[in-house]
PDB file of C-alpha atoms in Angstrom:
ATOM      1  CA  MET A   1      50.422 -24.627  48.045  1.00 60.00           C
ATOM      2  CA  GLU A   2      47.167 -26.260  49.412  1.00 66.00           C
ATOM      3  CA  MET A   3      45.450 -22.890  49.336  1.00 67.00           C
ATOM      4  CA  LYS A   4      46.240 -22.356  45.672  1.00 66.00           C
ATOM      5  CA  LYS A   5      44.846 -25.806  44.787  1.00 66.00           C
ATOM      6  CA  SER A   6      41.820 -25.197  46.783  1.00 73.00           C
ATOM      7  CA  TRP A   7      41.194 -21.900  45.129  1.00 70.00           C
ATOM      8  CA  LYS A   8      41.583 -23.335  41.752  1.00 72.00           C
ATOM      9  CA  ARG A   9      39.215 -26.201  42.503  1.00 72.00           C
ATOM     10  CA  ASN A  10      36.598 -23.603  43.881  1.00 71.00           C
ATOM     11  CA  CYS A  11      36.931 -21.430  40.650  1.00 66.00           C
ATOM     12  CA  ILE A  12      36.426 -24.397  38.400  1.00 73.00           C
ATOM     13  CA  CYS A  13      33.409 -25.548  40.454  1.00 64.00           C
ATOM     14  CA  MET A  14      31.902 -22.057  40.161  1.00 68.00           C
ATOM     15  CA  LEU A  15      32.545 -21.820  36.523  1.00 64.00           C
ATOM     16  CA  ALA A  16      30.886 -25.234  36.040  1.00 65.00           C
ATOM     17  CA  LEU A  17      27.904 -24.269  38.117  1.00 63.00           C
ATOM     18  CA  LEU A  18      27.680 -20.937  35.996  1.00 57.00           C
ATOM     19  CA  LEU A  19      27.714 -22.914  32.946  1.00 52.00           C
ATOM     20  CA  VAL A  20      24.966 -25.219  34.100  1.00 51.00           C
ATOM     21  CA  VAL A  21      22.749 -22.292  35.170  1.00 49.00           C
ATOM     22  CA  MET A  22      23.306 -20.526  31.810  1.00 50.00           C
ATOM     23  CA  THR A  23      22.470 -23.548  29.653  1.00 47.00           C
ATOM     24  CA  SER A  24      19.533 -24.366  31.770  1.00 46.00           C
ATOM     25  CA  CYS A  25      18.156 -20.680  31.405  1.00 45.00           C
ATOM     26  CA  ALA A  26      18.702 -20.729  27.591  1.00 43.00           C
ATOM     27  CA  GLY A  27      15.706 -23.140  27.162  1.00 40.00           C
ATOM     28  CA  LYS A  28      14.671 -24.833  23.758  1.00 39.00           C
ATOM     29  CA  GLU A  29      12.550 -23.465  21.117  1.00 37.00           C
ATOM     30  CA  VAL A  30       9.410 -25.247  20.570  1.00 35.00           C
ATOM     31  CA  LYS A  31       8.114 -25.277  17.097  1.00 38.00           C
ATOM     32  CA  SER A  32       4.545 -26.364  16.143  1.00 35.00           C
ATOM     33  CA  GLU A  33       3.081 -26.950  12.657  1.00 41.00           C
ATOM     34  CA  PRO A  34       0.727 -23.994  11.719  1.00 42.00           C
ATOM     35  CA  GLN A  35      -2.787 -25.103  11.228  1.00 43.00           C
ATOM     36  CA  ALA A  36      -4.201 -24.704   7.769  1.00 45.00           C
ATOM     37  CA  GLY A  37      -5.755 -21.091   7.278  1.00 44.00           C
ATOM     38  CA  SER A  38      -4.181 -19.827  10.582  1.00 40.00           C
ATOM     39  CA  ALA A  39      -1.753 -17.416   8.913  1.00 45.00           C
ATOM     40  CA  ALA A  40      -4.658 -15.938   7.013  1.00 46.00           C
ATOM     41  CA  LYS A  41      -6.551 -15.478  10.317  1.00 50.00           C
ATOM     42  CA  ASP A  42      -3.769 -13.595  11.942  1.00 66.00           C
ATOM     43  CA  GLN A  43      -3.308 -11.194   9.167  1.00 82.00           C
ATOM     44  CA  ASP A  44      -5.789  -8.324   8.751  1.00 89.00           C
ATOM     45  CA  PRO A  45      -7.718  -8.378   5.522  1.00 93.00           C
ATOM     46  CA  PRO A  46      -6.675  -5.884   2.801  1.00 92.00           C
ATOM     47  CA  LEU A  47      -8.375  -2.704   2.408  1.00 92.00           C
ATOM     48  CA  ALA A  48     -11.307  -2.317  -0.056  1.00 91.00           C
ATOM     49  CA  LYS A  49      -9.100  -0.424  -2.605  1.00 92.00           C
ATOM     50  CA  PRO A  50      -5.552   0.293  -3.467  1.00 93.00           C
ATOM     51  CA  TYR A  51      -3.858   3.759  -2.719  1.00 94.00           C
ATOM     52  CA  ARG A  52      -1.084   5.238  -4.675  1.00 93.00           C
ATOM     53  CA  ILE A  53      -0.477   8.212  -2.245  1.00 92.00           C
ATOM     54  CA  ILE A  54       0.204   7.886   1.429  1.00 93.00           C
ATOM     55  CA  VAL A  55       0.184  10.878   3.787  1.00 93.00           C
ATOM     56  CA  VAL A  56       1.381  10.427   7.407  1.00 94.00           C
ATOM     57  CA  ALA A  57      -0.064  12.934   9.744  1.00 94.00           C
ATOM     58  CA  GLU A  58       1.915  14.103  12.631  1.00 94.00           C
ATOM     59  CA  TYR A  59       1.778  11.473  15.372  1.00 95.00           C
ATOM     60  CA  GLU A  60      -0.211  12.441  18.483  1.00 95.00           C
ATOM     61  CA  THR A  61       0.482  11.341  21.966  1.00 95.00           C
ATOM     62  CA  THR A  62      -0.725  11.329  25.475  1.00 95.00           C
ATOM     63  CA  ALA A  63       0.404  14.273  27.778  1.00 95.00           C
ATOM     64  CA  GLU A  64       2.282  11.760  29.900  1.00 95.00           C
ATOM     65  CA  VAL A  65       4.183  10.362  26.916  1.00 94.00           C
ATOM     66  CA  ALA A  66       4.867  13.826  25.570  1.00 94.00           C
ATOM     67  CA  LYS A  67       6.318  14.792  29.064  1.00 95.00           C
ATOM     68  CA  ASP A  68       8.606  11.817  29.501  1.00 92.00           C
ATOM     69  CA  TYR A  69       9.521  11.102  25.894  1.00 92.00           C
ATOM     70  CA  PRO A  70       9.101  14.433  24.041  1.00 95.00           C
ATOM     71  CA  THR A  71      10.722  13.346  20.678  1.00 94.00           C
ATOM     72  CA  ALA A  72       9.336   9.818  20.455  1.00 94.00           C
ATOM     73  CA  ALA A  73       6.195  10.559  18.481  1.00 95.00           C
ATOM     74  CA  ARG A  74       8.167  12.638  15.991  1.00 95.00           C
ATOM     75  CA  GLU A  75      10.811   9.939  15.591  1.00 95.00           C
ATOM     76  CA  CYS A  76       8.128   7.273  15.145  1.00 96.00           C
ATOM     77  CA  GLN A  77       6.368   9.285  12.471  1.00 96.00           C
ATOM     78  CA  ALA A  78       9.679   9.996  10.536  1.00 96.00           C
ATOM     79  CA  ASN A  79      10.599   6.278  10.363  1.00 96.00           C
ATOM     80  CA  THR A  80       7.117   5.411   9.195  1.00 97.00           C
ATOM     81  CA  VAL A  81       7.473   7.795   6.324  1.00 96.00           C
ATOM     82  CA  TRP A  82      11.015   6.651   5.668  1.00 97.00           C
ATOM     83  CA  ALA A  83       9.927   2.978   5.661  1.00 97.00           C
ATOM     84  CA  LEU A  84       7.059   3.489   3.394  1.00 96.00           C
ATOM     85  CA  GLN A  85       9.362   5.593   0.827  1.00 95.00           C
ATOM     86  CA  GLU A  86      11.788   2.618   0.938  1.00 96.00           C
ATOM     87  CA  LYS A  87       8.976   0.390  -0.401  1.00 94.00           C
ATOM     88  CA  LYS A  88       9.179   2.174  -3.720  1.00 93.00           C
ATOM     89  CA  THR A  89       5.728   1.139  -4.499  1.00 94.00           C
ATOM     90  CA  TYR A  90       3.822   4.244  -3.988  1.00 94.00           C
ATOM     91  CA  GLN A  91       3.546   7.420  -6.195  1.00 92.00           C
ATOM     92  CA  ALA A  92       4.237   9.559  -3.239  1.00 90.00           C
ATOM     93  CA  VAL A  93       4.710   9.242   0.581  1.00 92.00           C
ATOM     94  CA  ASP A  94       4.395  12.641   2.342  1.00 89.00           C
ATOM     95  CA  SER A  95       3.979  13.912   5.819  1.00 87.00           C
ATOM     96  CA  GLY A  96       2.649  17.048   7.327  1.00 73.00           C
ATOM     97  CA  ARG A  97      -0.348  19.276   6.693  1.00 60.00           C
ATOM     98  CA  ALA A  98       0.772  20.626   3.356  1.00 54.00           C
ATOM     99  CA  ALA A  99       0.601  16.985   1.850  1.00 57.00           C
ATOM    100  CA  MET A 100      -3.046  16.521   3.077  1.00 58.00           C
ATOM    101  CA  THR A 101      -4.411  18.606   0.160  1.00 59.00           C
ATOM    102  CA  ARG A 102      -4.370  15.567  -2.069  1.00 63.00           C
ATOM    103  CA  ARG A 103      -7.555  13.648  -2.233  1.00 73.00           C
ATOM    104  CA  ASP A 104      -8.252  10.983  -4.683  1.00 81.00           C
ATOM    105  CA  GLY A 105      -6.393   7.632  -4.108  1.00 88.00           C
ATOM    106  CA  THR A 106      -4.792   9.014  -0.921  1.00 91.00           C
ATOM    107  CA  LEU A 107      -4.598   7.247   2.405  1.00 93.00           C
ATOM    108  CA  LEU A 108      -4.197   9.178   5.592  1.00 93.00           C
ATOM    109  CA  VAL A 109      -2.346   7.548   8.330  1.00 95.00           C
ATOM    110  CA  ASN A 110      -3.066   8.890  11.711  1.00 95.00           C
ATOM    111  CA  ALA A 111      -1.404   7.494  14.857  1.00 96.00           C
ATOM    112  CA  LYS A 112      -1.390   8.264  18.494  1.00 97.00           C
ATOM    113  CA  VAL A 113       1.194   6.985  20.906  1.00 96.00           C
ATOM    114  CA  THR A 114      -0.933   5.743  23.794  1.00 96.00           C
ATOM    115  CA  ASP A 115       1.698   4.117  26.137  1.00 93.00           C
ATOM    116  CA  MET A 116       5.316   3.936  26.308  1.00 92.00           C
ATOM    117  CA  ARG A 117       8.207   2.828  28.592  1.00 87.00           C
ATOM    118  CA  ILE A 118      11.785   3.039  27.842  1.00 82.00           C
ATOM    119  CA  VAL A 119      14.248   1.665  30.422  1.00 81.00           C
ATOM    120  CA  SER A 120      16.940   4.193  31.195  1.00 76.00           C
ATOM    121  CA  GLY A 121      20.536   3.598  30.528  1.00 72.00           C
ATOM    122  CA  ALA A 122      21.438   3.659  34.226  1.00 73.00           C
ATOM    123  CA  ALA A 123      18.707   1.244  35.171  1.00 73.00           C
ATOM    124  CA  ARG A 124      19.906  -1.049  32.286  1.00 70.00           C
ATOM    125  CA  ILE A 125      23.412  -0.955  33.266  1.00 72.00           C
ATOM    126  CA  TRP A 126      22.784  -1.627  37.036  1.00 75.00           C
ATOM    127  CA  GLY A 127      19.703  -3.815  36.715  1.00 79.00           C
ATOM    128  CA  GLY A 128      20.366  -5.535  33.351  1.00 74.00           C
ATOM    129  CA  ALA A 129      17.520  -7.647  32.329  1.00 75.00           C
ATOM    130  CA  PHE A 130      15.911  -7.303  35.713  1.00 75.00           C
ATOM    131  CA  ALA A 131      15.122  -3.596  34.853  1.00 75.00           C
ATOM    132  CA  GLY A 132      12.486  -5.037  32.624  1.00 81.00           C
ATOM    133  CA  SER A 133      11.565  -4.447  28.983  1.00 82.00           C
ATOM    134  CA  SER A 134      10.867  -1.376  27.147  1.00 83.00           C
ATOM    135  CA  SER A 135       7.492  -1.119  25.247  1.00 88.00           C
ATOM    136  CA  MET A 136       5.463   1.198  23.005  1.00 93.00           C
ATOM    137  CA  GLU A 137       1.884   1.219  22.082  1.00 96.00           C
ATOM    138  CA  VAL A 138       0.463   2.986  18.999  1.00 96.00           C
ATOM    139  CA  ASP A 139      -3.263   3.444  17.860  1.00 97.00           C
ATOM    140  CA  VAL A 140      -3.337   3.583  14.089  1.00 97.00           C
ATOM    141  CA  THR A 141      -6.233   4.947  12.056  1.00 97.00           C
ATOM    142  CA  LEU A 142      -6.289   4.700   8.200  1.00 96.00           C
ATOM    143  CA  VAL A 143      -8.537   7.297   6.424  1.00 93.00           C
ATOM    144  CA  ASP A 144      -9.652   7.410   2.939  1.00 92.00           C
ATOM    145  CA  ALA A 145      -8.897  10.921   1.827  1.00 89.00           C
ATOM    146  CA  ALA A 146     -11.550  11.069  -0.880  1.00 87.00           C
ATOM    147  CA  THR A 147     -14.384  10.100   1.451  1.00 88.00           C
ATOM    148  CA  ASN A 148     -12.813  11.022   4.804  1.00 89.00           C
ATOM    149  CA  ALA A 149     -14.085   7.681   6.088  1.00 92.00           C
ATOM    150  CA  THR A 150     -12.108   5.582   8.354  1.00 95.00           C
ATOM    151  CA  VAL A 151     -11.284   2.292   6.608  1.00 96.00           C
ATOM    152  CA  ARG A 152      -9.213   0.725   9.324  1.00 96.00           C
ATOM    153  CA  GLU A 153      -8.282   1.084  13.150  1.00 97.00           C
ATOM    154  CA  LYS A 154      -5.503  -0.974  14.718  1.00 96.00           C
ATOM    155  CA  LYS A 155      -3.567  -1.071  17.942  1.00 97.00           C
ATOM    156  CA  LEU A 156      -0.051  -1.934  17.351  1.00 96.00           C
ATOM    157  CA  SER A 157       2.503  -2.563  20.167  1.00 92.00           C
ATOM    158  CA  SER A 158       6.074  -3.656  20.557  1.00 88.00           C
ATOM    159  CA  ALA A 159       8.283  -4.551  23.547  1.00 84.00           C
ATOM    160  CA  ASN A 160      11.940  -5.565  23.574  1.00 78.00           C
ATOM    161  CA  ASN A 161      13.525  -8.698  25.121  1.00 71.00           C
ATOM    162  CA  PRO A 162      15.112  -7.471  28.436  1.00 72.00           C
ATOM    163  CA  TRP A 163      17.850 -10.067  28.143  1.00 74.00           C
ATOM    164  CA  ALA A 164      18.774  -8.947  24.728  1.00 68.00           C
ATOM    165  CA  ALA A 165      18.682  -5.404  25.647  1.00 67.00           C
ATOM    166  CA  ALA A 166      20.951  -6.064  28.563  1.00 66.00           C
ATOM    167  CA  TRP A 167      23.407  -7.892  26.235  1.00 69.00           C
ATOM    168  CA  MET A 168      23.284  -4.984  23.678  1.00 66.00           C
ATOM    169  CA  GLY A 169      23.950  -2.296  26.321  1.00 67.00           C
ATOM    170  CA  GLY A 170      20.340  -0.741  26.082  1.00 64.00           C
ATOM    171  CA  SER A 171      20.587   0.045  22.419  1.00 64.00           C
ATOM    172  CA  THR A 172      17.263  -1.738  21.708  1.00 64.00           C
ATOM    173  CA  ASP A 173      15.682   0.351  24.446  1.00 67.00           C
ATOM    174  CA  HIS A 174      16.463   3.710  22.817  1.00 74.00           C
ATOM    175  CA  SER A 175      15.813   2.522  19.256  1.00 84.00           C
ATOM    176  CA  LEU A 176      12.177   1.539  20.044  1.00 88.00           C
ATOM    177  CA  PRO A 177      10.426   4.741  18.528  1.00 92.00           C
ATOM    178  CA  ALA A 178      12.293   4.118  15.286  1.00 93.00           C
ATOM    179  CA  ASP A 179      11.573   0.414  15.326  1.00 92.00           C
ATOM    180  CA  MET A 180       7.903   1.147  16.052  1.00 95.00           C
ATOM    181  CA  GLY A 181       7.688   3.577  13.029  1.00 95.00           C
ATOM    182  CA  LYS A 182       8.876   0.732  10.823  1.00 96.00           C
ATOM    183  CA  ILE A 183       6.393  -1.593  12.369  1.00 96.00           C
ATOM    184  CA  VAL A 184       3.523   0.884  11.474  1.00 97.00           C
ATOM    185  CA  ALA A 185       4.800   1.218   7.955  1.00 96.00           C
ATOM    186  CA  GLU A 186       4.855  -2.633   7.470  1.00 96.00           C
ATOM    187  CA  TYR A 187       1.326  -2.761   8.770  1.00 97.00           C
ATOM    188  CA  VAL A 188       0.185  -0.128   6.413  1.00 96.00           C
ATOM    189  CA  HIS A 189       1.900  -1.751   3.429  1.00 96.00           C
ATOM    190  CA  SER A 190       0.631  -5.189   4.357  1.00 95.00           C
ATOM    191  CA  VAL A 191      -3.137  -4.019   4.181  1.00 96.00           C
ATOM    192  CA  ILE A 192      -3.017  -2.095   0.965  1.00 95.00           C
ATOM    193  CA  PRO A 193      -3.988  -4.061  -1.939  1.00 91.00           C
ATOM    194  CA  LYS A 194      -1.392  -4.609  -4.515  1.00 83.00           C
TER     195      LYS A 194
END
């Protein structure tokens, strides 16, 4: 009987300690008031002219990324095209070489996946958040098809939260190429004048 009480007391103490540790790790969000004009500084300026046709070229990648993640560049490019088409603000959004014959009012989107790390499912299961975060880096070049001049170069990157990835069972790790494609599309859309 005494052993049962001792065991229950130990369990309650451990649960209380676990609760204290979990709440202390949660932290608090600190909000600060943005300074006047800081949002305009963080956002890239719009391009010199609007474009009605967007052509997303096949994404390139480094040899190392192509070896480790053979479908990542293609998945990223497909999601960039899809996300731009979903905007329904352009006359056409195409991909591939056949679409590159258009010239006037056409913006070519070239991208290269320069760095990528996706935590494996086994590492996420056994290591959880301690397996680290998944990340992806893409160099984007926007080219005016009429003049063949580069109008913008931008390095975009994204990394997931390892704690959230552990909680979601690694699904945010494996959706990173698709998510990065949407980020590229949002960037392109944000710099084209309306």
